[in-house]
Coordinates of C-alpha atoms and ligand atoms in Angstrom, one line a residue:
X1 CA -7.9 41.0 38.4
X2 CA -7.1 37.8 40.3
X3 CA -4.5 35.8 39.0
X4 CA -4.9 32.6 41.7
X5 CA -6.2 29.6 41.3
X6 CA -9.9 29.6 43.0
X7 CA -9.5 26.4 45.8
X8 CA -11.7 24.2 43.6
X9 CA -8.9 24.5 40.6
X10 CA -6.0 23.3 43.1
X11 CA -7.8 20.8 44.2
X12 CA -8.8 19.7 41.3
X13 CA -5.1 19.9 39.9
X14 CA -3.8 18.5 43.0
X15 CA -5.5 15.4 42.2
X16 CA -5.2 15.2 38.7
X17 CA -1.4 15.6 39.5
X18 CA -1.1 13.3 41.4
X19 CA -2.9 10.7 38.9
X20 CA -0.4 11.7 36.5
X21 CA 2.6 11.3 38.5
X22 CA 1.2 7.7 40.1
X23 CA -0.6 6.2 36.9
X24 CA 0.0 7.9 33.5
X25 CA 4.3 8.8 33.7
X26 CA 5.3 5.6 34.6
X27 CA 3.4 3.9 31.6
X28 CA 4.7 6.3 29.3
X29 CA 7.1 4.1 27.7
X30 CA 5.0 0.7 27.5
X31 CA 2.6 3.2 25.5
X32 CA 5.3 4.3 23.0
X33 CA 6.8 0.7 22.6
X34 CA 3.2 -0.5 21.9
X35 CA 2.2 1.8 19.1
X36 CA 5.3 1.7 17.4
X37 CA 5.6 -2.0 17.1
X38 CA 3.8 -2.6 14.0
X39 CA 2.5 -5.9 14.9
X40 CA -0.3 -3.8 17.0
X41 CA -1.2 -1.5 14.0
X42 CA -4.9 -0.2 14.9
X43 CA -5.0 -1.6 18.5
X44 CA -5.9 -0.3 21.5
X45 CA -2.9 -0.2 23.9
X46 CA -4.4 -2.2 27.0
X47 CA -2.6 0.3 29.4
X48 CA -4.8 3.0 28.0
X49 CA -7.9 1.2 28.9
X50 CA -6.8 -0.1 32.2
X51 CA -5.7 4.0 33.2
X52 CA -9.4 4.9 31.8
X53 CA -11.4 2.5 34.4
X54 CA -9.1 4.1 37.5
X55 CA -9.3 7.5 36.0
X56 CA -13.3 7.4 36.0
X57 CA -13.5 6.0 39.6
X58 CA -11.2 8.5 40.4
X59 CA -13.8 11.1 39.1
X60 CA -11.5 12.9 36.8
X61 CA -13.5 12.6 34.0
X62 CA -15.2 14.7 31.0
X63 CA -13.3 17.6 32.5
X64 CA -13.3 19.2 29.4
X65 CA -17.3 19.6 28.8
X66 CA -18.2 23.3 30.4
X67 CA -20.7 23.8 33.1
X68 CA -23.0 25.3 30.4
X69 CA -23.9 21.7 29.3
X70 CA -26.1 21.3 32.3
X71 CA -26.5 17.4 33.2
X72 CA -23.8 16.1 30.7
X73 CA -21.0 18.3 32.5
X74 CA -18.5 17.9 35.4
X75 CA -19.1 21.4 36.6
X76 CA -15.7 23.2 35.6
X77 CA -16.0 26.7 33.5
X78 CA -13.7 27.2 30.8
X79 CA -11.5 29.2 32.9
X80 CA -11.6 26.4 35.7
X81 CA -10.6 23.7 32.8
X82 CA -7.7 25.5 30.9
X83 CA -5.1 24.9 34.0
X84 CA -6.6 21.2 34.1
X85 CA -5.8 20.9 30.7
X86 CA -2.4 22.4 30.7
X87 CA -1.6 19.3 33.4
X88 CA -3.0 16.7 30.8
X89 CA -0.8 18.4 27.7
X90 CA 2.3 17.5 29.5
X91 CA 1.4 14.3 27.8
X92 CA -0.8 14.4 25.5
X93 CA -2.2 10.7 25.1
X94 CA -3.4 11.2 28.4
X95 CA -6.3 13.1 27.5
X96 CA -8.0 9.8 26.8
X97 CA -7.2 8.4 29.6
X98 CA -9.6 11.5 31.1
X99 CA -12.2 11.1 28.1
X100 CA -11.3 14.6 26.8
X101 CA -9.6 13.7 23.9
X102 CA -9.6 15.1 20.2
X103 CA -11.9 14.6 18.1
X104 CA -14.6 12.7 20.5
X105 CA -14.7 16.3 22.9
X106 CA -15.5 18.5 20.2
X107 CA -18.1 15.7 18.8
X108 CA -19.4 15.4 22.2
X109 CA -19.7 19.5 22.7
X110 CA -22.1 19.3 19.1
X111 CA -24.0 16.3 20.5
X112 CA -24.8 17.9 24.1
X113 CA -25.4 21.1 22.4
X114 CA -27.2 20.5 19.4
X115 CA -28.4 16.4 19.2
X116 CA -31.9 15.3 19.6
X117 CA -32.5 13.1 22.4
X118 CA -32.2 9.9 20.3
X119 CA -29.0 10.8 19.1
X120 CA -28.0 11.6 22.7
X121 CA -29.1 8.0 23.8
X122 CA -27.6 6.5 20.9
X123 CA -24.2 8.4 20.6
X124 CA -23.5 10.9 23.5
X125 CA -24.0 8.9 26.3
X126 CA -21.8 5.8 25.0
X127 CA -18.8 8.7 24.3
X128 CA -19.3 10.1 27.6
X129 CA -18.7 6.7 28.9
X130 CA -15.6 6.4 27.0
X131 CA -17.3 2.9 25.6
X132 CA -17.5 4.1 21.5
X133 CA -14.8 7.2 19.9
X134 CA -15.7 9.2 17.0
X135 CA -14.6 10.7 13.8
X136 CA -15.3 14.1 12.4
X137 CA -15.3 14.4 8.9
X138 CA -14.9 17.6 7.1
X139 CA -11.7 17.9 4.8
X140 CA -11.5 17.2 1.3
X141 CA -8.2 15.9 -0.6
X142 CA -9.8 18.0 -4.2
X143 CA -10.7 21.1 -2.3
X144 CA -9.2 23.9 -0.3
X145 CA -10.7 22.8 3.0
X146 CA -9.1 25.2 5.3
X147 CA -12.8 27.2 3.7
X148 CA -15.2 24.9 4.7
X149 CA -17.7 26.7 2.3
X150 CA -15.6 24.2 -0.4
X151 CA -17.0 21.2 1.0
X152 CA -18.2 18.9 -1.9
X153 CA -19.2 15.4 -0.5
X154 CA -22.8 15.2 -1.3
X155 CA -25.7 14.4 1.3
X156 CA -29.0 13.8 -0.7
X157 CA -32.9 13.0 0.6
X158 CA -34.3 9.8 -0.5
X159 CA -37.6 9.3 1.0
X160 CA -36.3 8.3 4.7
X161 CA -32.6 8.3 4.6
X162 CA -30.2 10.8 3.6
X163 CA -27.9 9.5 0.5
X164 CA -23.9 10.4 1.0
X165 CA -21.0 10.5 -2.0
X166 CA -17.9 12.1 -2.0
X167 CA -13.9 11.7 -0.5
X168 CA -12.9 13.1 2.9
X169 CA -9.4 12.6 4.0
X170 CA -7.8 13.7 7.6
X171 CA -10.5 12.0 9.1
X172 CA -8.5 11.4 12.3
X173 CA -9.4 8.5 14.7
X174 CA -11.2 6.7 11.8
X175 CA -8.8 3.6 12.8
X176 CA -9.3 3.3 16.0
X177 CA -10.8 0.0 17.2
X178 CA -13.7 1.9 19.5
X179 CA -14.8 4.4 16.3
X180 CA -18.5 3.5 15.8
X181 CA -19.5 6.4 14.7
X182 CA -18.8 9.9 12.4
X183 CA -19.7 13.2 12.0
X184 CA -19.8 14.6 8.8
X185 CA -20.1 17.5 7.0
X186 CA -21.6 17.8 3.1
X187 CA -23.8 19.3 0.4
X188 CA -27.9 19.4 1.3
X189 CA -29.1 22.7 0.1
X190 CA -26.7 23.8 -3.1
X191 CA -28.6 26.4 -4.0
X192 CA -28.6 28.1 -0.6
X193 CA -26.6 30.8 0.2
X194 CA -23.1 30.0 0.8
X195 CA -23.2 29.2 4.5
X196 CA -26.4 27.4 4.2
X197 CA -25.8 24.7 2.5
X198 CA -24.0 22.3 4.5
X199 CA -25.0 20.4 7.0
X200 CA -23.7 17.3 9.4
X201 CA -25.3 14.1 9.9
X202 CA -24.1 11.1 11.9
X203 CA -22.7 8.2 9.8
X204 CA -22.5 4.9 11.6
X205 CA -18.3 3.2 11.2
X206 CA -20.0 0.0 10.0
X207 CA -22.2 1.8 7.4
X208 CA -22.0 0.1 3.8
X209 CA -20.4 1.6 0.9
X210 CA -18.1 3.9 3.5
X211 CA -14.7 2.2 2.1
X212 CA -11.4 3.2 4.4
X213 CA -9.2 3.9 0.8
X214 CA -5.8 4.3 3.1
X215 CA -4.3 5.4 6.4
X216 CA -2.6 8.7 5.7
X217 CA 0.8 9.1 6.9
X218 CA 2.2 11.7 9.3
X219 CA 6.0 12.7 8.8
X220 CA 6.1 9.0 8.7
X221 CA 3.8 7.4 11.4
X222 CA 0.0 6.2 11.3
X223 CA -0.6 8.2 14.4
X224 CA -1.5 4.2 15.6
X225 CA -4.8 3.5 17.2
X226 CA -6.7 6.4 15.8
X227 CA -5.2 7.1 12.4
X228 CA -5.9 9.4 9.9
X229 CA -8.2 7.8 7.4
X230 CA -8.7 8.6 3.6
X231 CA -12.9 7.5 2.8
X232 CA -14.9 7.3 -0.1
X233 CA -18.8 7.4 0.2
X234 CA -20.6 5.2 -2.2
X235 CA -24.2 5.8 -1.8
X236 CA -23.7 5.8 2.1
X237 CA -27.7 5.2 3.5
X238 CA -28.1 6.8 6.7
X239 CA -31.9 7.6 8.4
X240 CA -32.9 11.0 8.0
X241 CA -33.1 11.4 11.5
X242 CA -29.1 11.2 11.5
X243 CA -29.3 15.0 10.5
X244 CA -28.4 17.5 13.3
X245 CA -30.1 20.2 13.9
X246 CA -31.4 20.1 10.8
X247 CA -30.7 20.6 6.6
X248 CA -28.3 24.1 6.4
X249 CA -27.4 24.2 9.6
X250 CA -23.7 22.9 9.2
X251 CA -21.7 26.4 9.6
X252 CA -23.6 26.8 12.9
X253 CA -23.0 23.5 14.2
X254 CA -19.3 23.9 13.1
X255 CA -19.2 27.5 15.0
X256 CA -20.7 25.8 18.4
X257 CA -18.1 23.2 17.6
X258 CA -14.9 25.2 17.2
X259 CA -14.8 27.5 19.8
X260 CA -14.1 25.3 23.4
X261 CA -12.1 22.6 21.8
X262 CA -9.8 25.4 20.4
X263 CA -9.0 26.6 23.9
X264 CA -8.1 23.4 24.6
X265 CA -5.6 22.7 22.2
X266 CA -3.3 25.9 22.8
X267 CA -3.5 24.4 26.2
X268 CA -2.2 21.1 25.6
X269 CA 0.8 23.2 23.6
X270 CA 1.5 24.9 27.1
X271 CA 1.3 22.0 28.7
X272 CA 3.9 20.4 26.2
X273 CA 6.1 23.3 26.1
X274 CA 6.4 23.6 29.8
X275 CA 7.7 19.7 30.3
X276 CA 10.3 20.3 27.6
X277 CA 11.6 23.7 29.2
X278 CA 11.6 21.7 32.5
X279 CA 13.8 18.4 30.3
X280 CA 16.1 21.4 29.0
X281 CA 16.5 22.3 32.1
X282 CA 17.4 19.6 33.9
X283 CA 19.3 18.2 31.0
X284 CA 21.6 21.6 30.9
X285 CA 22.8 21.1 34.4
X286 CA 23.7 17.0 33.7
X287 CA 25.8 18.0 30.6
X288 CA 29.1 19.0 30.4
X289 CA 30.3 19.7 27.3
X290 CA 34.2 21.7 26.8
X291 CA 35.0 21.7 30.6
X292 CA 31.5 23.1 31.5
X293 CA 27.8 22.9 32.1
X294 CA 25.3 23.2 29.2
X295 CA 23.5 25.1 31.8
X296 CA 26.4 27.6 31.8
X297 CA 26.8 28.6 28.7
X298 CA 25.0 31.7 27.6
X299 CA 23.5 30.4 24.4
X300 CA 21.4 27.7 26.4
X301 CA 20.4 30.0 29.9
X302 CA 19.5 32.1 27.0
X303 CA 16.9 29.7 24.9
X304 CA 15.9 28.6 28.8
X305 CA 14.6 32.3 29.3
X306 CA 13.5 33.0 26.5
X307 CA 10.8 29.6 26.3
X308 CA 9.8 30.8 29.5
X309 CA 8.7 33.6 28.6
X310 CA 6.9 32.2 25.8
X311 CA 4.9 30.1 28.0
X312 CA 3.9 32.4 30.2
X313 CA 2.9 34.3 27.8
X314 CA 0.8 31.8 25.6
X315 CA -0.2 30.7 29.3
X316 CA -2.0 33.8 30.0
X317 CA -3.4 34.5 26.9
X318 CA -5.1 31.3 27.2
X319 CA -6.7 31.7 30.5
X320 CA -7.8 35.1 29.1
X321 CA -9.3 33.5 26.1
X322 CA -11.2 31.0 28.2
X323 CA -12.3 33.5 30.4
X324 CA -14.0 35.1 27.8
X325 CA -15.5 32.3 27.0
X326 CA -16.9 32.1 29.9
X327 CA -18.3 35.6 30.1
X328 CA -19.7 36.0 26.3
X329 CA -19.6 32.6 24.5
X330 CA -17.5 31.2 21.7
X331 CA -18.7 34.1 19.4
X332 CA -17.7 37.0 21.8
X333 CA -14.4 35.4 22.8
X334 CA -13.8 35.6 18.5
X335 CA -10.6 37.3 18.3
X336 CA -9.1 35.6 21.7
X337 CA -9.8 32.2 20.5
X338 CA -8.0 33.1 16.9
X339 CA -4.9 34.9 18.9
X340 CA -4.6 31.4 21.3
X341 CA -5.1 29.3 17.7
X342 CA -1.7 31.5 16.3
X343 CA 0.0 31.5 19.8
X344 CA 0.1 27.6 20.6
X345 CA 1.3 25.3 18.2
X346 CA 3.8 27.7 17.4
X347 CA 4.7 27.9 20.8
X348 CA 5.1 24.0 20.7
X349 CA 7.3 24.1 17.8
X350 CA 9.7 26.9 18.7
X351 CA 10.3 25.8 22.5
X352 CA 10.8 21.9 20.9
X353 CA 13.1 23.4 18.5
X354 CA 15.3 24.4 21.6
X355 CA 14.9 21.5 23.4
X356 CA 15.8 19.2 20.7
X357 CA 19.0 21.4 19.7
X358 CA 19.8 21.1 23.8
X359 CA 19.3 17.2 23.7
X360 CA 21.5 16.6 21.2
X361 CA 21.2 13.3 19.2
X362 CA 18.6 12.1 22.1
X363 CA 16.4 15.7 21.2
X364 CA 15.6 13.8 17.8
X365 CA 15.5 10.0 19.0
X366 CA 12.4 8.4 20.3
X367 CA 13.6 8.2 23.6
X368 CA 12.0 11.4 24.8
X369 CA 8.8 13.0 24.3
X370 CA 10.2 16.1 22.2
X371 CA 10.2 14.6 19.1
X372 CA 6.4 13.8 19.1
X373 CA 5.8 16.6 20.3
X374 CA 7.6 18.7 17.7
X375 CA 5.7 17.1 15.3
X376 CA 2.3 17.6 17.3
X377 CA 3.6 21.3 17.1
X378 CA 4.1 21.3 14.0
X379 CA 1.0 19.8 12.6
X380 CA -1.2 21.8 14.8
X381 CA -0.2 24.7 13.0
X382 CA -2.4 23.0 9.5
X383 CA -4.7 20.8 11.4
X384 CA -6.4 23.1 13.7
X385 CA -6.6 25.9 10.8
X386 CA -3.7 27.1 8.9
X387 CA -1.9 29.8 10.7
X388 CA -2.8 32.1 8.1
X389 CA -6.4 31.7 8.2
X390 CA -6.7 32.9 11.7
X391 CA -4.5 35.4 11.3
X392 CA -7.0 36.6 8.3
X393 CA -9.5 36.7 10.9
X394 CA -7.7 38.1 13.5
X395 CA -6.6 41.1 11.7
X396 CA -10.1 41.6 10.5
X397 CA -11.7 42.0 13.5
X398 CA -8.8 44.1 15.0
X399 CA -9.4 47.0 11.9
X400 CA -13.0 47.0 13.2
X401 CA -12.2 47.8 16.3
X402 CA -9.9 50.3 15.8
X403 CA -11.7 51.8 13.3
X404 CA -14.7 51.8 16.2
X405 CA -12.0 53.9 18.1
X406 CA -11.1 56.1 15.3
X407 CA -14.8 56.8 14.2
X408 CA -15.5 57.8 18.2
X409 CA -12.8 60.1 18.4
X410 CA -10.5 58.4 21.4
X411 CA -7.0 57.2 21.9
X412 CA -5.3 59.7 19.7
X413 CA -5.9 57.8 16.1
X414 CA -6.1 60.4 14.0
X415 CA -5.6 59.5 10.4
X416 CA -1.8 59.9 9.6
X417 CA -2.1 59.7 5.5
X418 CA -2.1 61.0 2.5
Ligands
LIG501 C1 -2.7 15.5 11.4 C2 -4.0 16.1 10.9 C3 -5.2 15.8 11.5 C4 -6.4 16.3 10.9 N1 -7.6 15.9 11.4 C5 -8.7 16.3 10.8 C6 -10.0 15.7 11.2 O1 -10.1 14.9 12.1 N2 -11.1 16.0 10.5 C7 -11.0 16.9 9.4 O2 -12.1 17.2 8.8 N3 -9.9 17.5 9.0 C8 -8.7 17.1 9.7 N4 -7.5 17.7 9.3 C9 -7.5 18.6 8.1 C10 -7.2 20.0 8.4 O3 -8.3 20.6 9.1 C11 -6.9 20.7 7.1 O4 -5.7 20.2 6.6 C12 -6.8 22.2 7.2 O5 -8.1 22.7 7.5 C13 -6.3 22.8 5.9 O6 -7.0 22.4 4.8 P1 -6.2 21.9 3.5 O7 -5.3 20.8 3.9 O8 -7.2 21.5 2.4 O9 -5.3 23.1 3.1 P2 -5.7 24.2 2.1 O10 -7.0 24.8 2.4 O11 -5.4 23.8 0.7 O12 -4.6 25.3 2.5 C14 -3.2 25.1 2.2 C15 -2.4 26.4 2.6 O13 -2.9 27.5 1.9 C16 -2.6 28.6 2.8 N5 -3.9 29.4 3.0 C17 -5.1 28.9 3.1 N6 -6.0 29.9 3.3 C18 -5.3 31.0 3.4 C19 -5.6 32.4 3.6 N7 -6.9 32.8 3.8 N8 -4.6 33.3 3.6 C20 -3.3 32.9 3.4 N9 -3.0 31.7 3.2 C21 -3.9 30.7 3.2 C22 -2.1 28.1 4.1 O14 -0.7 28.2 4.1 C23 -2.5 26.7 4.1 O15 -1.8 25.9 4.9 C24 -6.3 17.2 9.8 C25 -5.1 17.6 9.3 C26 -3.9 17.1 9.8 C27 -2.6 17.5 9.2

């Protein structure tokens, strides 16, 4: 067990560091006075684009896409990528500036992995440029969604184009300026068994009879550029060669789909929670309060230690998911990837819970990153799957395994019952 970074990873980080400390910190706070003016509702910040052009001559780019994608990826394993990604969390807009940003990664992960060489042309290769973003579409406001077996919206064969209807709602991104294009899950094959019937086709922005009915709020913000869209499909014509992978193959696609991009977001909750602990901590020893430090009373050393721990923690636990990963695919690293999905945003939450208590009236104020962060926390805990949902899953596949145990006779597990 090696617990160092290999030399690639530090110089890797060393660099992307640096980017960050040179280009991205410093326009932190044009970027938060431009989307919350409201006369740039649904525009691109310019900074953004500006950072993107040095980034990608700087080479850190697609970082997020693992070696296993042969010609499409930069060459870092999961395990190589999680640190990388921990350094981008610290701010999370920044992952566009690196084109590794939700939801274009995990539609560029189902594109590289599963698209036919059209769709490649026509879709990948524009995202990997960072030229075009992307939606993916799967919730429903009149369904459950956190079981994607409930998906309603219909997709329907009419000679040489697939025929779409239904709502989706949460379709993050759909806002954004660059969105040309979405993926989206729906009914082909009713009659098939349960996790056959879905499948995803491609669904050009511009497509007619796809109406944007509203930009969903957030605890009070449209989440500017990208949004969060609610759609309605009116007989939505798209070619049948939009399809990927083929009709009843949605549940695999969606397997392929969640498993790196998960990773990635516990990540960018470490990398959150760690620059808050380090703005606690340098805020505690710049406070007095009642003729001492903040950093000197026990309460506050105490919420310092115990968010470290946290971290390290959640940090670990990541690299060991991704590791796993690496070693026996998104289907082998199952109950890792659900531990990391109930271990992050939490994480996020808690430690910006502290931090905002520490900071006082400022904690709550846009004039740090902990408030949007909090709420990042926060939502990650419905948006990435409801807690409870991988919790179900978690604790399934832990019984099996210790009933595996049990059945073979080891580690003492007798049966204790009745
Ligand atoms: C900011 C944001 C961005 C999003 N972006 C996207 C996107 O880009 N594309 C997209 O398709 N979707 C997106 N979503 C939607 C998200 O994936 C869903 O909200 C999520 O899957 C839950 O589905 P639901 O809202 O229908 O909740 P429901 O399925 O109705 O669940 C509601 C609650 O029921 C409880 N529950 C559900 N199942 C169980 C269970 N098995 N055991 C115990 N309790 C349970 C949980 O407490 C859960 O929170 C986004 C959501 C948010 C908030």
């Amino acid at each position: 067990m090696d617990f160092d970074y290999s030399p690639k990873v530090l110089e890797a980080k060393a660099k992307l560091e640096a980017f960050m400390d040179e280009q991205v910190y410093p326009a932190e706070r044009e970027h938060h006075d431009f989307v919350m003016d409201q006369n740039n509702l649904w525009k691109q910040p310019p900074i953004v684009e500006e950072l993107k052009v040095k980034a990608r001559a700087s080479g850190i780019w697609n970082w997020f896409l693992p070696a296993e994608y042969g010609e499409f990826s930069p060459g870092f394993t999961n395990l190589e990528f999680a640190p990388l990604a921990e350094v981008m969390g610290r701010l999370p807009w920044s992952f566009e500036v690196f084109n590794c940003s939700a939801p274009d990664r995990g539609n560029m992960e189902v594109l590289a992995k599963f698209g036919s060489k059209e769709q490649q042309d026509q879709w990948l290769r524009p995202l990997l440029e960072g030229r075009i973003r992307s939606t993916y579409a799967m919730t429903e406001p009149q369904v459950a969604s956190s079981d994607a077996t409930n998906m309603q919206l219909t997709i329907v064969r009419d000679g040489d184009e697939y025929v779409l209807n239904g709502r989706k709602w949460w379709s993050s991104n759909i806002m954004h300026p660059h969105n040309e294009v979405l993926v989206t899950m729906g009914v082909t094959n009713p009659d098939a068994p349960r996790h056959q019937r879905h499948s995803m086709v491609l669904v050009p922005r511009d497509s007619p009879g796809l109406e944007v009915v509203r930009a969903v709020e957030v605890f009070g913000n449209y989440h500017s550029p990208a949004g969060h869209g609610e759609l309605a499909f009116h007989d939505v014509r798209v070619p049948v060669d939009n399809i990927i992978l083929g009709e009843g193959q949605g549940f695999t696609i969606a397997q392929g789909r969640l498993g790196p991009g998960r990773f990635q977001y516990a990540m960018t909750n470490v990398g959150m929670a760690q620059r808050m602990l380090e703005l606690m901590c340098a805020r505690a020893e710049q406070r007095e309060a009642f003729g001492r430090k903040m950093s000197e009373q026990s309460s506050v050393r105490q919420d310092i230690a115990r968010a470290r721990c946290q971290i390290e923690q959640a940090r670990l636990l990541v690299f060991k998911a991704a590791a796993e990963m690496d070693k026996s695919g998104a289907k082998g690293a199952r109950d890792y990837i659900s531990m990391v999905k109930i271990v992050g945003p939490k994480l996020a939450h808690d430690v910006a819970e502290r931090a905002m208590q520490i900071f006082g009236g400022k904690g709550v104020s846009g004039d740090t990153p902990i408030a949007d962060m909090y709420v990042l926390g926060r939502l990650m805990r419905i948006a990435d799957g409801p807690d409870e949902v991988h919790m179900n899953q978690l604790a399934k596949l832990t019984m099996a395994q210790a009933e595996i145990e049990r059945l073979a006779g080891r580690g003492g597990i007798d049966w204790y019952g009745d």
